mmCIF file of N, CA and C in Angstrom:
data_model
loop_
_atom_site.group_PDB
_atom_site.id
_atom_site.type_symbol
_atom_site.label_atom_id
_atom_site.label_comp_id
_atom_site.label_asym_id
_atom_site.label_seq_id
_atom_site.Cartn_x
_atom_site.Cartn_y
_atom_site.Cartn_z
ATOM 1 N N MET A 21 0.818 -1.195 0.000
ATOM 2 C CA MET A 21 0.000 0.000 0.000
ATOM 3 C C MET A 21 0.858 1.253 0.000
ATOM 4 N N ALA A 22 1.952 1.240 0.764
ATOM 5 C CA ALA A 22 2.821 2.415 0.830
ATOM 6 C C ALA A 22 3.468 2.698 -0.513
ATOM 7 N N ILE A 23 3.767 1.648 -1.269
ATOM 8 C CA ILE A 23 4.384 1.849 -2.581
ATOM 9 C C ILE A 23 3.377 2.462 -3.536
ATOM 10 N N SER A 24 2.134 2.004 -3.529
ATOM 11 C CA SER A 24 1.155 2.555 -4.460
ATOM 12 C C SER A 24 0.824 4.006 -4.121
ATOM 13 N N ILE A 25 0.824 4.356 -2.826
ATOM 14 C CA ILE A 25 0.568 5.745 -2.443
ATOM 15 C C ILE A 25 1.702 6.646 -2.921
ATOM 16 N N SER A 26 2.933 6.201 -2.775
ATOM 17 C CA SER A 26 4.049 7.021 -3.231
ATOM 18 C C SER A 26 4.070 7.129 -4.751
ATOM 19 N N VAL A 27 3.659 6.085 -5.445
ATOM 20 C CA VAL A 27 3.577 6.152 -6.904
ATOM 21 C C VAL A 27 2.484 7.129 -7.316
ATOM 22 N N VAL A 28 1.352 7.092 -6.634
ATOM 23 C CA VAL A 28 0.261 8.020 -6.940
ATOM 24 C C VAL A 28 0.709 9.453 -6.694
ATOM 25 N N LEU A 29 1.390 9.704 -5.594
ATOM 26 C CA LEU A 29 1.871 11.058 -5.314
ATOM 27 C C LEU A 29 2.874 11.525 -6.366
ATOM 28 N N LEU A 30 3.761 10.635 -6.771
ATOM 29 C CA LEU A 30 4.724 10.978 -7.821
ATOM 30 C C LEU A 30 4.001 11.314 -9.112
ATOM 31 N N LEU A 31 3.003 10.509 -9.477
ATOM 32 C CA LEU A 31 2.268 10.764 -10.713
ATOM 33 C C LEU A 31 1.445 12.048 -10.630
ATOM 34 N N VAL A 32 0.920 12.363 -9.452
ATOM 35 C CA VAL A 32 0.190 13.624 -9.279
ATOM 36 C C VAL A 32 1.124 14.805 -9.478
ATOM 37 N N VAL A 33 2.296 14.742 -8.890
ATOM 38 C CA VAL A 33 3.268 15.824 -9.039
ATOM 39 C C VAL A 33 3.671 15.978 -10.504
ATOM 40 N N LEU A 34 3.940 14.876 -11.182
ATOM 41 C CA LEU A 34 4.316 14.945 -12.595
ATOM 42 C C LEU A 34 3.182 15.500 -13.449
ATOM 43 N N THR A 35 1.954 15.105 -13.165
ATOM 44 C CA THR A 35 0.812 15.597 -13.928
ATOM 45 C C THR A 35 0.640 17.095 -13.754
ATOM 46 N N VAL A 36 0.782 17.573 -12.529
ATOM 47 C CA VAL A 36 0.662 19.015 -12.278
ATOM 48 C C VAL A 36 1.760 19.777 -13.017
ATOM 49 N N ILE A 37 2.957 19.263 -12.993
ATOM 50 C CA ILE A 37 4.069 19.927 -13.706
ATOM 51 C C ILE A 37 3.785 19.969 -15.199
ATOM 52 N N PHE A 38 3.305 18.858 -15.762
ATOM 53 C CA PHE A 38 3.024 18.812 -17.196
ATOM 54 C C PHE A 38 1.891 19.768 -17.569
ATOM 55 N N LEU A 39 0.871 19.831 -16.741
ATOM 56 C CA LEU A 39 -0.241 20.707 -17.059
ATOM 57 C C LEU A 39 0.136 22.176 -16.914
ATOM 58 N N ARG A 40 0.959 22.495 -15.940
ATOM 59 C CA ARG A 40 1.362 23.894 -15.745
ATOM 60 C C ARG A 40 2.307 24.370 -16.832
ATOM 61 N N SER A 41 3.069 23.460 -17.423
ATOM 62 C CA SER A 41 4.004 23.856 -18.480
ATOM 63 C C SER A 41 3.276 24.202 -19.772
ATOM 64 N N GLY A 42 2.038 23.716 -19.924
ATOM 65 C CA GLY A 42 1.262 24.058 -21.103
ATOM 66 C C GLY A 42 1.512 23.165 -22.296
ATOM 67 N N LYS A 43 2.387 22.214 -22.150
ATOM 68 C CA LYS A 43 2.696 21.314 -23.249
ATOM 69 C C LYS A 43 2.410 19.890 -22.796
ATOM 70 N N LEU A 44 1.436 19.272 -23.422
ATOM 71 C CA LEU A 44 1.081 17.910 -23.068
ATOM 72 C C LEU A 44 1.468 17.000 -24.229
ATOM 73 N N LYS A 45 2.543 16.271 -24.065
ATOM 74 C CA LYS A 45 3.045 15.377 -25.104
ATOM 75 C C LYS A 45 2.493 13.975 -24.876
ATOM 76 N N ILE A 46 2.842 13.064 -25.755
ATOM 77 C CA ILE A 46 2.387 11.681 -25.635
ATOM 78 C C ILE A 46 2.867 11.074 -24.325
ATOM 79 N N SER A 47 4.107 11.307 -23.963
ATOM 80 C CA SER A 47 4.624 10.757 -22.713
ATOM 81 C C SER A 47 3.874 11.338 -21.510
ATOM 82 N N HIS A 48 3.501 12.585 -21.601
ATOM 83 C CA HIS A 48 2.748 13.216 -20.524
ATOM 84 C C HIS A 48 1.346 12.615 -20.425
ATOM 85 N N ALA A 49 0.745 12.366 -21.555
ATOM 86 C CA ALA A 49 -0.582 11.756 -21.559
ATOM 87 C C ALA A 49 -0.528 10.353 -20.966
ATOM 88 N N LEU A 50 0.544 9.621 -21.210
ATOM 89 C CA LEU A 50 0.696 8.291 -20.620
ATOM 90 C C LEU A 50 0.822 8.363 -19.109
ATOM 91 N N VAL A 51 1.538 9.360 -18.619
ATOM 92 C CA VAL A 51 1.652 9.551 -17.167
ATOM 93 C C VAL A 51 0.282 9.860 -16.577
ATOM 94 N N CYS A 52 -0.500 10.701 -17.256
ATOM 95 C CA CYS A 52 -1.847 11.019 -16.774
ATOM 96 C C CYS A 52 -2.736 9.783 -16.775
ATOM 97 N N ALA A 53 -2.608 8.940 -17.794
ATOM 98 C CA ALA A 53 -3.391 7.706 -17.846
ATOM 99 C C ALA A 53 -2.986 6.761 -16.722
ATOM 100 N N LEU A 54 -1.687 6.649 -16.464
ATOM 101 C CA LEU A 54 -1.224 5.810 -15.358
ATOM 102 C C LEU A 54 -1.749 6.330 -14.029
ATOM 103 N N LEU A 55 -1.790 7.641 -13.873
ATOM 104 C CA LEU A 55 -2.350 8.229 -12.657
ATOM 105 C C LEU A 55 -3.804 7.814 -12.486
ATOM 106 N N GLY A 56 -4.561 7.842 -13.554
ATOM 107 C CA GLY A 56 -5.955 7.429 -13.495
ATOM 108 C C GLY A 56 -6.114 5.975 -13.093
ATOM 109 N N PHE A 57 -5.279 5.102 -13.649
ATOM 110 C CA PHE A 57 -5.361 3.681 -13.301
ATOM 111 C C PHE A 57 -4.962 3.440 -11.851
ATOM 112 N N TYR A 58 -3.930 4.128 -11.380
ATOM 113 C CA TYR A 58 -3.526 3.951 -9.989
ATOM 114 C C TYR A 58 -4.582 4.496 -9.028
ATOM 115 N N LEU A 59 -5.192 5.627 -9.361
ATOM 116 C CA LEU A 59 -6.244 6.166 -8.505
ATOM 117 C C LEU A 59 -7.470 5.264 -8.495
ATOM 118 N N ALA A 60 -7.779 4.652 -9.635
ATOM 119 C CA ALA A 60 -8.942 3.764 -9.700
ATOM 120 C C ALA A 60 -8.747 2.515 -8.849
ATOM 121 N N SER A 61 -7.524 2.083 -8.669
ATOM 122 C CA SER A 61 -7.281 0.886 -7.876
ATOM 123 C C SER A 61 -6.914 1.198 -6.430
ATOM 124 N N SER A 62 -6.902 2.473 -6.070
ATOM 125 C CA SER A 62 -6.539 2.845 -4.707
ATOM 126 C C SER A 62 -7.779 2.930 -3.824
ATOM 127 N N SER A 63 -7.549 3.171 -2.556
ATOM 128 C CA SER A 63 -8.668 3.313 -1.618
ATOM 129 C C SER A 63 -9.389 4.645 -1.800
ATOM 130 N N LEU A 64 -8.814 5.554 -2.543
ATOM 131 C CA LEU A 64 -9.446 6.849 -2.806
ATOM 132 C C LEU A 64 -10.508 6.776 -3.897
ATOM 133 N N ALA A 65 -10.610 5.649 -4.583
ATOM 134 C CA ALA A 65 -11.516 5.542 -5.727
ATOM 135 C C ALA A 65 -12.962 5.811 -5.322
ATOM 136 N N ALA A 66 -13.403 5.261 -4.192
ATOM 137 C CA ALA A 66 -14.794 5.459 -3.759
ATOM 138 C C ALA A 66 -15.056 6.929 -3.422
ATOM 139 N N ASP A 67 -14.109 7.575 -2.745
ATOM 140 C CA ASP A 67 -14.275 8.988 -2.406
ATOM 141 C C ASP A 67 -14.310 9.864 -3.650
ATOM 142 N N ILE A 68 -13.460 9.561 -4.611
ATOM 143 C CA ILE A 68 -13.434 10.323 -5.858
ATOM 144 C C ILE A 68 -14.756 10.144 -6.601
ATOM 145 N N HIS A 69 -15.254 8.907 -6.618
ATOM 146 C CA HIS A 69 -16.525 8.625 -7.295
ATOM 147 C C HIS A 69 -17.672 9.391 -6.644
ATOM 148 N N HIS A 70 -17.738 9.366 -5.327
ATOM 149 C CA HIS A 70 -18.810 10.073 -4.620
ATOM 150 C C HIS A 70 -18.695 11.585 -4.814
ATOM 151 N N GLY A 71 -17.477 12.106 -4.816
ATOM 152 C CA GLY A 71 -17.281 13.540 -5.036
ATOM 153 C C GLY A 71 -17.699 13.972 -6.425
ATOM 154 N N LEU A 72 -17.334 13.187 -7.431
ATOM 155 C CA LEU A 72 -17.727 13.518 -8.801
ATOM 156 C C LEU A 72 -19.227 13.366 -9.013
ATOM 157 N N ALA A 73 -19.827 12.350 -8.383
ATOM 158 C CA ALA A 73 -21.276 12.177 -8.488
ATOM 159 C C ALA A 73 -21.999 13.340 -7.831
ATOM 160 N N GLY A 74 -21.504 13.794 -6.692
ATOM 161 C CA GLY A 74 -22.101 14.954 -6.024
ATOM 162 C C GLY A 74 -21.972 16.211 -6.851
ATOM 163 N N ALA A 75 -20.817 16.401 -7.455
ATOM 164 C CA ALA A 75 -20.616 17.573 -8.314
ATOM 165 C C ALA A 75 -21.533 17.511 -9.528
ATOM 166 N N ALA A 76 -21.726 16.339 -10.101
ATOM 167 C CA ALA A 76 -22.613 16.184 -11.247
ATOM 168 C C ALA A 76 -24.062 16.469 -10.843
ATOM 169 N N ASP A 77 -24.453 16.055 -9.635
ATOM 170 C CA ASP A 77 -25.809 16.355 -9.156
ATOM 171 C C ASP A 77 -26.028 17.857 -8.990
ATOM 172 N N VAL A 78 -25.028 18.539 -8.466
ATOM 173 C CA VAL A 78 -25.136 19.989 -8.275
ATOM 174 C C VAL A 78 -25.245 20.691 -9.641
ATOM 175 N N VAL A 79 -24.407 20.277 -10.586
ATOM 176 C CA VAL A 79 -24.429 20.902 -11.909
ATOM 177 C C VAL A 79 -25.752 20.616 -12.621
ATOM 178 N N SER A 80 -26.260 19.393 -12.472
ATOM 179 C CA SER A 80 -27.512 19.064 -13.165
ATOM 180 C C SER A 80 -28.725 19.749 -12.540
ATOM 181 N N SER A 81 -28.625 20.152 -11.284
ATOM 182 C CA SER A 81 -29.761 20.825 -10.640
ATOM 183 C C SER A 81 -29.812 22.317 -10.940
ATOM 184 N N VAL A 82 -28.778 22.882 -11.521
ATOM 185 C CA VAL A 82 -28.743 24.304 -11.862
ATOM 186 C C VAL A 82 -29.574 24.537 -13.112
ATOM 187 N N ARG A 83 -30.489 25.485 -13.015
ATOM 188 C CA ARG A 83 -31.349 25.825 -14.155
ATOM 189 C C ARG A 83 -30.850 27.125 -14.782
ATOM 190 N N PRO A 84 -30.789 27.171 -16.116
ATOM 191 C CA PRO A 84 -30.323 28.407 -16.775
ATOM 192 C C PRO A 84 -31.307 29.533 -16.703
#
């Protein structure tokens, strides 16, 4: 578990650096995809799912 958390943190840091630089190359996209796979298999997956579902509910309840 400690190894996967450190890998997730490393991938988060790399993703933020790539996004802030403004240039997203193929290698950067692969790092972002790996981050997604690691987050999906981590214990944070349920919290992320509930947070995104809540955000989607809030957005869908807004009337123009």
